[in-house]
């Protein structure tokens, strides 16, 4: 497989074309060996978006979602920090294990679904991107996002269910991306979560960043807890382990914290209460969209499997409410937008909705501790 050595746009098309081809993995690995992505020319996000839209021209247009302003007349002397949380649906699981009975297999084709994912990311332009179920990190997300200016980190599950699927693309895991022009990496920890003193198959990434504009430190973490009914105590133990790790990393909440994740837990579960009542003084950002600021959204995932319809709130962005303000949050898709066949679909690439929030630093964080 030869990599184009032409201008930035043709090279971009080469990278996209390689990951669009059915034999993408081996071909793209050859390309990566020849050209380290960090050495490639920067990409113009408009060029990438244009290429994605060419691939998607036969699909319906993206859903319109609007940001809800949540700012309470608090002055901020810096640009907001936009954080995006998203379980993007591992390709191997979508095609091979998840049994989305109302979703045509054609809608799950990676050649087009990857462009829907990229289009969503490019639309909201996050400063920090936290993803779960990433199984195309090395051939898609790392080479493209690094050229958009992101520093990239990936931590796969030790025993990913993707590996049970024929023609998989390797293990899935959590991935984190932050814009190098806005932040400096101070510390990074890959955490394999434990439960009942046993190491589990679930992971987290926690990174301490320094904001160039303000000089302030903060910690950003991404995780994906154990799925399925019957594992509530297990998730609770994993949450306790993650919180303990984060207490150490943030020096007991001295460093502000944002935690993104698919917790696989409704707000009624113990692990949710652990995060709500933690000494880290965390609040769930999407509660602020409710009229009283106390209720989570009615759903963050909505799918139909052979066992029936599954509509749950499982995804969260937690933040240090003494040190950070939520300026705005991206509204969720309505039931009408999602449609009767639910997610994923030709319109939307995952069974989980993306969550996006704009944060600013509180000017007097110690006062509210």
Short mmCIF file of C-alpha atoms in Angstrom, two decimals:
data_model
loop_
_atom_site.label_atom_id
_atom_site.label_comp_id
_atom_site.label_asym_id
_atom_site.label_seq_id
_atom_site.Cartn_x
_atom_site.Cartn_y
_atom_site.Cartn_z
CA UNK A 1 0.00 0.00 0.00
CA UNK A 2 1.45 3.31 -1.05
CA UNK A 3 0.84 6.53 0.84
CA UNK A 4 0.27 9.66 -1.16
CA UNK A 5 3.07 12.18 -0.69
CA UNK A 6 1.20 15.04 -2.30
CA UNK A 7 -0.36 18.09 -0.70
CA UNK A 8 -2.27 18.07 2.57
CA UNK A 9 -5.67 17.49 0.98
CA UNK A 10 -4.57 14.59 -1.21
CA UNK A 11 -2.75 13.02 1.71
CA UNK A 12 -5.88 13.39 3.81
CA UNK A 13 -7.89 11.68 1.08
CA UNK A 14 -5.30 8.90 1.04
CA UNK A 15 -5.65 8.34 4.80
CA UNK A 16 -9.43 8.38 4.58
CA UNK A 17 -9.46 6.12 1.53
CA UNK A 18 -7.24 3.57 3.24
CA UNK A 19 -9.47 3.39 6.29
CA UNK A 20 -12.50 3.20 4.02
CA UNK A 21 -11.22 0.15 2.14
CA UNK A 22 -12.37 -3.26 3.34
CA UNK A 23 -8.80 -4.47 3.86
CA UNK A 24 -7.99 -1.32 5.78
CA UNK A 25 -6.03 -2.61 8.74
CA UNK A 26 -2.99 -4.16 7.08
CA UNK A 27 -2.84 -1.50 4.37
CA UNK A 28 -3.11 1.34 6.84
CA UNK A 29 -0.54 -0.21 9.15
CA UNK A 30 1.89 -0.14 6.21
CA UNK A 31 1.07 3.52 5.74
CA UNK A 32 1.64 4.29 9.40
CA UNK A 33 5.00 2.56 9.31
CA UNK A 34 6.07 4.75 6.40
CA UNK A 35 4.72 8.03 7.75
CA UNK A 36 4.39 8.64 11.46
CA UNK A 37 1.19 10.67 11.87
CA UNK A 38 2.98 13.22 14.07
CA UNK A 39 5.27 14.02 11.13
CA UNK A 40 2.46 14.57 8.65
CA UNK A 41 1.23 18.02 7.76
CA UNK A 42 -1.56 19.40 9.94
CA UNK A 43 -5.08 18.86 8.61
CA UNK A 44 -7.60 21.59 8.04
CA UNK A 45 -10.76 20.34 9.80
CA UNK A 46 -12.82 21.84 6.98
CA UNK A 47 -11.02 19.57 4.50
CA UNK A 48 -11.71 16.51 6.62
CA UNK A 49 -15.35 17.49 7.06
CA UNK A 50 -15.70 17.95 3.31
CA UNK A 51 -14.26 14.49 2.64
CA UNK A 52 -16.62 12.96 5.20
CA UNK A 53 -19.60 14.70 3.61
CA UNK A 54 -18.66 13.32 0.19
CA UNK A 55 -18.71 9.80 1.65
CA UNK A 56 -22.03 10.52 3.39
CA UNK A 57 -23.82 12.25 0.52
CA UNK A 58 -26.41 9.43 0.19
CA UNK A 59 -27.22 9.50 3.91
CA UNK A 60 -29.68 11.83 5.65
CA UNK A 61 -28.20 15.07 7.03
CA UNK A 62 -26.93 15.30 10.61
CA UNK A 63 -29.48 15.98 13.32
CA UNK A 64 -29.67 19.56 14.57
CA UNK A 65 -28.80 19.85 18.26
CA UNK A 66 -28.49 23.14 20.11
CA UNK A 67 -26.44 24.23 23.09
CA UNK A 68 -28.36 25.34 26.17
CA UNK A 69 -26.82 28.31 27.94
CA UNK A 70 -26.41 27.53 31.65
CA UNK A 71 -24.18 30.41 32.71
CA UNK A 72 -25.27 32.20 35.87
CA UNK A 73 -23.83 35.67 35.32
CA UNK A 74 -20.39 34.50 36.46
CA UNK A 75 -17.59 36.41 34.82
CA UNK A 76 -14.92 34.32 33.14
CA UNK A 77 -11.63 35.71 31.93
CA UNK A 78 -10.79 32.76 29.66
CA UNK A 79 -12.20 30.81 26.75
CA UNK A 80 -14.44 27.94 27.87
CA UNK A 81 -13.05 24.41 27.78
CA UNK A 82 -15.28 22.22 25.62
CA UNK A 83 -15.43 18.56 26.69
CA UNK A 84 -17.11 15.83 24.62
CA UNK A 85 -18.09 12.44 26.06
CA UNK A 86 -19.18 9.64 23.71
CA UNK A 87 -19.48 5.88 23.55
CA UNK A 88 -19.05 5.58 19.79
CA UNK A 89 -20.01 1.85 19.56
CA UNK A 90 -17.17 -0.53 18.75
CA UNK A 91 -17.38 -1.60 15.12
CA UNK A 92 -16.90 -5.28 15.91
CA UNK A 93 -19.70 -5.19 18.49
CA UNK A 94 -22.08 -3.22 16.28
CA UNK A 95 -21.69 -5.68 13.42
CA UNK A 96 -21.14 -8.87 15.35
CA UNK A 97 -22.60 -8.93 18.87
CA UNK A 98 -25.01 -6.16 19.75
CA UNK A 99 -28.02 -7.36 17.69
CA UNK A 100 -29.62 -4.03 16.82
CA UNK A 101 -32.62 -5.70 15.24
CA UNK A 102 -34.12 -2.51 13.72
CA UNK A 103 -30.83 -1.20 12.31
CA UNK A 104 -29.95 -2.34 8.78
CA UNK A 105 -26.46 -3.83 8.50
CA UNK A 106 -25.79 -1.36 5.69
CA UNK A 107 -26.09 1.50 8.21
CA UNK A 108 -23.27 -0.05 10.26
CA UNK A 109 -20.71 -0.22 7.44
CA UNK A 110 -17.47 1.20 8.83
CA UNK A 111 -16.70 2.95 5.56
CA UNK A 112 -19.56 5.36 6.22
CA UNK A 113 -20.14 5.08 9.96
CA UNK A 114 -16.63 6.31 10.71
CA UNK A 115 -17.39 9.46 8.70
CA UNK A 116 -20.59 10.02 10.71
CA UNK A 117 -18.50 9.79 13.91
CA UNK A 118 -15.87 12.18 12.56
CA UNK A 119 -18.58 14.57 11.34
CA UNK A 120 -20.09 14.71 14.84
CA UNK A 121 -16.68 15.43 16.41
CA UNK A 122 -15.84 18.07 13.82
CA UNK A 123 -19.24 19.74 14.29
CA UNK A 124 -18.70 20.38 18.01
CA UNK A 125 -14.92 20.99 17.95
CA UNK A 126 -14.12 19.72 21.46
CA UNK A 127 -10.96 20.86 23.23
CA UNK A 128 -11.00 17.49 25.00
CA UNK A 129 -12.58 14.34 23.57
CA UNK A 130 -13.33 11.27 25.71
CA UNK A 131 -14.42 8.12 23.88
CA UNK A 132 -15.41 4.58 24.83
CA UNK A 133 -15.64 1.43 22.67
CA UNK A 134 -12.83 2.60 20.39
CA UNK A 135 -11.60 -0.31 18.25
CA UNK A 136 -10.27 1.72 15.31
CA UNK A 137 -7.82 3.87 17.26
CA UNK A 138 -4.60 3.10 15.38
CA UNK A 139 -5.98 3.11 11.84
CA UNK A 140 -8.47 5.98 12.13
CA UNK A 141 -8.69 8.18 15.21
CA UNK A 142 -5.03 8.55 16.16
CA UNK A 143 -3.73 9.31 12.64
CA UNK A 144 -6.51 11.76 11.85
CA UNK A 145 -6.98 13.51 15.20
CA UNK A 146 -3.26 13.90 15.81
CA UNK A 147 -3.09 15.83 12.54
CA UNK A 148 -5.93 18.05 13.79
CA UNK A 149 -3.71 19.06 16.73
CA UNK A 150 -4.80 16.57 19.38
CA UNK A 151 -2.55 14.60 21.70
CA UNK A 152 -3.93 11.07 21.74
CA UNK A 153 -4.01 8.30 24.39
CA UNK A 154 -5.58 4.84 24.16
CA UNK A 155 -6.00 2.16 26.83
CA UNK A 156 -7.60 -1.09 25.61
CA UNK A 157 -9.56 -3.53 27.72
CA UNK A 158 -7.42 -6.54 28.72
CA UNK A 159 -10.03 -8.98 27.36
CA UNK A 160 -12.07 -7.05 24.85
CA UNK A 161 -15.26 -8.75 23.61
CA UNK A 162 -14.35 -7.42 20.16
CA UNK A 163 -11.71 -10.13 19.92
CA UNK A 164 -14.45 -12.78 19.87
CA UNK A 165 -15.79 -11.35 16.61
CA UNK A 166 -14.47 -12.68 13.33
CA UNK A 167 -12.52 -10.08 11.30
CA UNK A 168 -12.24 -7.75 14.29
CA UNK A 169 -9.95 -4.73 14.38
CA UNK A 170 -8.33 -5.52 17.71
CA UNK A 171 -9.51 -4.74 21.24
CA UNK A 172 -11.76 -1.83 22.13
CA UNK A 173 -10.96 0.56 24.94
CA UNK A 174 -11.08 4.12 26.21
CA UNK A 175 -9.40 6.95 24.33
CA UNK A 176 -8.64 10.55 25.25
CA UNK A 177 -7.67 13.43 22.99
CA UNK A 178 -6.80 17.02 23.95
CA UNK A 179 -5.71 20.01 21.88
CA UNK A 180 -2.01 20.62 22.36
CA UNK A 181 -2.39 24.33 21.58
CA UNK A 182 -4.62 24.72 24.65
CA UNK A 183 -3.13 22.31 27.19
CA UNK A 184 0.12 20.79 28.40
CA UNK A 185 0.18 17.22 29.73
CA UNK A 186 1.53 17.17 33.28
CA UNK A 187 0.72 13.60 34.27
CA UNK A 188 -1.04 10.60 32.72
CA UNK A 189 -2.28 7.41 34.38
CA UNK A 190 -3.79 4.33 32.76
CA UNK A 191 -5.94 2.65 35.40
CA UNK A 192 -7.14 -0.93 35.31
CA UNK A 193 -10.12 -0.89 37.63
CA UNK A 194 -10.42 -3.34 40.51
CA UNK A 195 -13.50 -4.77 42.22
CA UNK A 196 -13.41 -6.79 45.43
CA UNK A 197 -9.59 -6.60 45.22
CA UNK A 198 -9.65 -8.31 41.82
CA UNK A 199 -8.43 -6.65 38.63
CA UNK A 200 -11.28 -6.32 36.14
CA UNK A 201 -11.70 -5.93 32.41
CA UNK A 202 -12.68 -2.27 32.71
CA UNK A 203 -10.24 0.64 32.42
CA UNK A 204 -9.85 4.38 32.84
CA UNK A 205 -7.44 7.09 31.70
CA UNK A 206 -6.76 10.08 33.97
CA UNK A 207 -4.63 12.99 32.78
CA UNK A 208 -3.59 16.14 34.61
CA UNK A 209 -3.46 19.05 32.19
CA UNK A 210 -2.25 22.63 32.47
CA UNK A 211 -4.35 25.23 30.69
CA UNK A 212 -1.99 27.49 28.71
CA UNK A 213 -4.34 30.47 28.91
CA UNK A 214 -4.90 30.49 32.68
CA UNK A 215 -2.00 28.43 34.03
CA UNK A 216 -4.56 26.39 35.98
CA UNK A 217 -4.22 22.63 36.49
CA UNK A 218 -7.15 20.25 36.17
CA UNK A 219 -7.64 16.50 35.82
CA UNK A 220 -9.70 14.88 33.07
CA UNK A 221 -10.68 11.20 33.27
CA UNK A 222 -12.52 8.79 30.98
CA UNK A 223 -13.93 5.37 31.88
CA UNK A 224 -16.34 2.64 30.84
CA UNK A 225 -17.78 0.50 33.64
CA UNK A 226 -19.06 -3.08 33.47
CA UNK A 227 -22.30 -3.51 31.51
CA UNK A 228 -25.53 -5.43 32.11
CA UNK A 229 -28.11 -6.03 34.78
CA UNK A 230 -26.92 -8.06 37.75
CA UNK A 231 -23.53 -6.37 37.94
CA UNK A 232 -24.60 -3.43 40.11
CA UNK A 233 -22.34 -4.29 43.06
CA UNK A 234 -19.45 -4.87 40.66
CA UNK A 235 -19.93 -1.41 39.10
CA UNK A 236 -20.14 0.06 42.58
CA UNK A 237 -16.79 -1.47 43.49
CA UNK A 238 -15.25 -0.24 40.24
CA UNK A 239 -16.58 3.26 40.94
CA UNK A 240 -15.06 3.23 44.43
CA UNK A 241 -11.71 2.18 43.00
CA UNK A 242 -11.82 4.92 40.37
CA UNK A 243 -12.77 7.55 42.94
CA UNK A 244 -9.87 6.50 45.18
CA UNK A 245 -7.46 6.78 42.27
CA UNK A 246 -8.84 10.21 41.40
CA UNK A 247 -8.59 11.40 45.01
CA UNK A 248 -4.88 10.55 44.93
CA UNK A 249 -4.32 12.18 41.54
CA UNK A 250 -6.20 15.39 42.46
CA UNK A 251 -4.66 15.54 45.95
CA UNK A 252 -8.08 15.26 47.53
CA UNK A 253 -9.84 17.69 45.16
CA UNK A 254 -7.14 20.39 45.24
CA UNK A 255 -6.93 19.91 41.47
CA UNK A 256 -10.29 20.39 39.68
CA UNK A 257 -11.68 17.26 38.09
CA UNK A 258 -13.86 16.28 35.13
CA UNK A 259 -14.88 12.62 34.75
CA UNK A 260 -16.48 11.42 31.50
CA UNK A 261 -17.86 7.97 31.06
CA UNK A 262 -20.34 5.35 30.10
CA UNK A 263 -21.09 4.11 33.63
CA UNK A 264 -23.65 1.53 32.45
CA UNK A 265 -25.63 2.66 35.50
CA UNK A 266 -28.90 4.51 35.89
CA UNK A 267 -29.05 7.35 38.47
CA UNK A 268 -30.77 4.91 40.86
CA UNK A 269 -27.64 2.76 41.15
CA UNK A 270 -25.17 2.78 44.02
CA UNK A 271 -22.24 3.83 41.82
CA UNK A 272 -24.12 7.00 40.85
CA UNK A 273 -24.70 7.82 44.52
CA UNK A 274 -21.00 7.21 45.24
CA UNK A 275 -20.01 9.84 42.70
CA UNK A 276 -22.74 12.23 43.87
CA UNK A 277 -21.68 11.95 47.51
CA UNK A 278 -17.93 11.77 47.01
CA UNK A 279 -15.57 13.99 49.00
CA UNK A 280 -14.40 15.25 45.57
CA UNK A 281 -17.58 17.40 45.53
CA UNK A 282 -18.73 16.25 42.09
CA UNK A 283 -21.90 17.16 40.27
CA UNK A 284 -23.33 15.74 37.05
CA UNK A 285 -23.31 18.44 34.37
CA UNK A 286 -26.34 17.20 32.45
CA UNK A 287 -28.57 17.52 35.52
CA UNK A 288 -28.36 21.26 34.89
CA UNK A 289 -30.53 20.86 31.78
CA UNK A 290 -33.51 19.82 33.95
CA UNK A 291 -35.92 22.51 35.21
CA UNK A 292 -34.83 22.05 38.84
CA UNK A 293 -31.20 21.19 38.09
CA UNK A 294 -31.61 17.95 40.02
CA UNK A 295 -32.70 15.38 37.40
CA UNK A 296 -30.68 13.51 34.81
CA UNK A 297 -31.88 13.38 31.18
CA UNK A 298 -34.53 10.71 30.45
CA UNK A 299 -32.06 8.80 28.24
CA UNK A 300 -28.54 8.87 26.82
CA UNK A 301 -28.91 5.55 24.93
CA UNK A 302 -31.91 4.15 23.08
CA UNK A 303 -31.83 0.93 21.09
CA UNK A 304 -33.90 -2.11 20.15
CA UNK A 305 -32.47 -5.59 20.74
CA UNK A 306 -34.14 -9.02 20.48
CA UNK A 307 -35.10 -8.72 24.16
CA UNK A 308 -36.94 -5.47 23.49
CA UNK A 309 -36.48 -1.71 23.63
CA UNK A 310 -33.69 -0.36 25.87
CA UNK A 311 -33.93 3.29 26.88
CA UNK A 312 -31.52 4.26 29.64
CA UNK A 313 -29.45 7.08 31.14
CA UNK A 314 -25.93 5.64 31.42
CA UNK A 315 -23.53 8.39 30.29
CA UNK A 316 -22.31 11.27 32.44
CA UNK A 317 -19.92 14.19 32.66
CA UNK A 318 -19.04 14.76 36.34
CA UNK A 319 -17.20 17.91 37.40
CA UNK A 320 -15.79 19.64 40.51
CA UNK A 321 -18.62 22.02 41.28
CA UNK A 322 -16.50 24.11 43.67
CA UNK A 323 -13.88 24.85 41.03
CA UNK A 324 -15.67 24.69 37.68
CA UNK A 325 -18.77 26.27 36.13
CA UNK A 326 -20.85 24.68 33.36
CA UNK A 327 -21.42 27.46 30.83
CA UNK A 328 -23.50 25.39 28.41
CA UNK A 329 -24.48 21.85 27.48
CA UNK A 330 -25.52 20.30 24.19
CA UNK A 331 -29.18 19.35 24.10
CA UNK A 332 -30.07 15.71 23.49
CA UNK A 333 -31.86 14.30 20.47
CA UNK A 334 -35.63 14.22 20.77
CA UNK A 335 -37.66 11.04 20.38
CA UNK A 336 -38.94 12.36 17.05
CA UNK A 337 -35.37 12.88 15.78
CA UNK A 338 -34.28 9.44 16.94
CA UNK A 339 -37.22 7.83 15.14
CA UNK A 340 -39.13 4.58 15.72
CA UNK A 341 -36.20 2.28 14.87
CA UNK A 342 -34.04 4.01 17.51
CA UNK A 343 -30.22 3.94 17.44
CA UNK A 344 -27.88 3.38 15.68
CA UNK A 345 -29.29 4.37 12.29
CA UNK A 346 -28.42 5.86 8.92
CA UNK A 347 -28.64 9.26 10.65
CA UNK A 348 -26.63 8.51 13.77
CA UNK A 349 -23.59 6.22 14.19
CA UNK A 350 -23.86 5.00 17.79
CA UNK A 351 -26.42 3.63 20.22
CA UNK A 352 -25.25 6.30 22.72
CA UNK A 353 -25.71 10.05 22.39
CA UNK A 354 -22.71 12.33 22.58
CA UNK A 355 -22.59 14.71 25.56
CA UNK A 356 -20.83 18.07 25.18
CA UNK A 357 -20.25 20.74 27.86
CA UNK A 358 -18.42 24.06 28.02
CA UNK A 359 -16.58 24.60 31.33
CA UNK A 360 -14.90 27.61 32.87
CA UNK A 361 -12.79 27.90 36.00
CA UNK A 362 -14.42 29.41 39.06
CA UNK A 363 -12.54 32.59 39.95
CA UNK A 364 -12.59 31.80 43.69
CA UNK A 365 -12.63 27.99 44.00
CA UNK A 366 -11.49 27.82 47.64
CA UNK A 367 -14.54 29.79 48.82
CA UNK A 368 -16.89 26.95 47.84
CA UNK A 369 -14.91 23.99 49.14
#
